[in-house]
Amino acid sequence: MHRPHTFQKIKMMGNISIHDIENAIHDVILDSNPNTLTTREVRIQLEKQFDENLHDKRVIIDEITMRMLVKKLKPIEELD
């Protein structure tokens, strides 16, 4: 039996798309210190923005946040 990927699961949950979540996380990261930002802080900011409890989306928010933070914190020579 085929299990949906995490990103596919989130598209089925609520009215918030993965694209909306990615854009919102990107904005939170840009407005924060990436050295001290936690995924919990990101989720709280998103909950305020979307006016919705996102605890059930915690895992996907954590994954996206960490992926974006790693890209942002890489030295420039590693981004080539």
mmCIF file of C-alpha atoms in Angstrom:
data_model
loop_
_atom_site.group_PDB
_atom_site.id
_atom_site.type_symbol
_atom_site.label_atom_id
_atom_site.label_comp_id
_atom_site.label_asym_id
_atom_site.label_seq_id
_atom_site.Cartn_x
_atom_site.Cartn_y
_atom_site.Cartn_z
ATOM 1 C CA MET A 1 0.000 0.000 0.000
ATOM 2 C CA HIS A 2 1.327 3.430 -0.957
ATOM 3 C CA ARG A 3 1.669 5.887 1.944
ATOM 4 C CA PRO A 4 1.440 9.591 1.083
ATOM 5 C CA HIS A 5 4.581 11.644 1.566
ATOM 6 C CA THR A 6 4.477 14.107 4.465
ATOM 7 C CA PHE A 7 4.054 17.031 2.064
ATOM 8 C CA GLN A 8 1.068 15.316 0.418
ATOM 9 C CA LYS A 9 -0.542 14.729 3.816
ATOM 10 C CA ILE A 10 -0.400 18.410 4.707
ATOM 11 C CA LYS A 11 -2.238 19.389 1.528
ATOM 12 C CA MET A 12 -5.166 17.315 2.754
ATOM 13 C CA MET A 13 -5.244 18.989 6.187
ATOM 14 C CA GLY A 14 -7.300 22.127 6.627
ATOM 15 C CA ASN A 15 -7.393 25.087 4.283
ATOM 16 C CA ILE A 16 -3.703 26.001 4.537
ATOM 17 C CA SER A 17 -1.604 24.803 1.615
ATOM 18 C CA ILE A 18 2.016 23.722 1.801
ATOM 19 C CA HIS A 19 2.846 26.736 -0.363
ATOM 20 C CA ASP A 20 1.212 29.093 2.163
ATOM 21 C CA ILE A 21 3.151 27.476 5.012
ATOM 22 C CA GLU A 22 6.466 27.646 3.134
ATOM 23 C CA ASN A 23 5.967 31.324 2.301
ATOM 24 C CA ALA A 24 4.997 32.170 5.870
ATOM 25 C CA ILE A 25 7.994 30.281 7.299
ATOM 26 C CA HIS A 26 10.283 32.074 4.851
ATOM 27 C CA ASP A 27 8.955 35.439 6.042
ATOM 28 C CA VAL A 28 9.378 34.507 9.721
ATOM 29 C CA ILE A 29 12.979 33.420 9.097
ATOM 30 C CA LEU A 30 13.773 36.649 7.233
ATOM 31 C CA ASP A 31 12.450 38.703 10.150
ATOM 32 C CA SER A 32 14.274 36.679 12.842
ATOM 33 C CA ASN A 33 17.751 35.823 14.014
ATOM 34 C CA PRO A 34 18.335 32.361 12.482
ATOM 35 C CA ASN A 35 20.915 31.581 15.169
ATOM 36 C CA THR A 36 18.339 31.743 17.965
ATOM 37 C CA LEU A 37 15.060 30.960 16.182
ATOM 38 C CA THR A 38 13.278 27.766 17.246
ATOM 39 C CA THR A 39 10.743 25.756 15.288
ATOM 40 C CA ARG A 40 8.283 26.295 18.146
ATOM 41 C CA GLU A 41 8.618 30.067 17.717
ATOM 42 C CA VAL A 42 7.995 29.657 13.993
ATOM 43 C CA ARG A 43 4.858 27.596 14.630
ATOM 44 C CA ILE A 44 3.544 30.165 17.125
ATOM 45 C CA GLN A 45 4.078 32.956 14.581
ATOM 46 C CA LEU A 46 2.244 30.926 11.927
ATOM 47 C CA GLU A 47 -0.632 30.225 14.312
ATOM 48 C CA LYS A 48 -1.020 33.970 14.847
ATOM 49 C CA GLN A 49 -0.812 34.675 11.123
ATOM 50 C CA PHE A 50 -3.307 31.983 10.077
ATOM 51 C CA ASP A 51 -5.438 32.279 13.248
ATOM 52 C CA GLU A 52 -5.419 28.500 13.552
ATOM 53 C CA ASN A 53 -3.933 25.889 15.883
ATOM 54 C CA LEU A 54 -1.162 24.245 13.851
ATOM 55 C CA HIS A 55 -0.026 21.673 16.408
ATOM 56 C CA ASP A 56 -1.118 18.843 14.090
ATOM 57 C CA LYS A 57 1.194 20.309 11.417
ATOM 58 C CA ARG A 58 4.152 20.568 13.802
ATOM 59 C CA VAL A 59 6.271 17.903 12.082
ATOM 60 C CA ILE A 60 5.971 19.399 8.616
ATOM 61 C CA ILE A 61 6.556 22.921 9.951
ATOM 62 C CA ASP A 62 9.691 21.648 11.714
ATOM 63 C CA GLU A 63 10.945 19.960 8.516
ATOM 64 C CA ILE A 64 10.399 23.019 6.338
ATOM 65 C CA THR A 65 11.878 25.387 8.929
ATOM 66 C CA MET A 66 15.020 23.301 9.387
ATOM 67 C CA ARG A 67 15.503 22.931 5.623
ATOM 68 C CA MET A 68 15.203 26.697 5.140
ATOM 69 C CA LEU A 69 17.458 27.513 8.092
ATOM 70 C CA VAL A 70 20.170 25.165 6.844
ATOM 71 C CA LYS A 71 20.087 26.867 3.440
ATOM 72 C CA LYS A 72 20.188 30.333 5.015
ATOM 73 C CA LEU A 73 23.093 29.514 7.348
ATOM 74 C CA LYS A 74 25.333 27.793 4.782
ATOM 75 C CA PRO A 75 28.504 29.650 3.850
ATOM 76 C CA ILE A 76 28.219 31.261 0.403
ATOM 77 C CA GLU A 77 30.821 28.957 -1.187
ATOM 78 C CA GLU A 78 28.692 25.911 -0.277
ATOM 79 C CA LEU A 79 25.610 27.277 -2.060
ATOM 80 C CA ASP A 80 27.146 26.914 -5.550
#
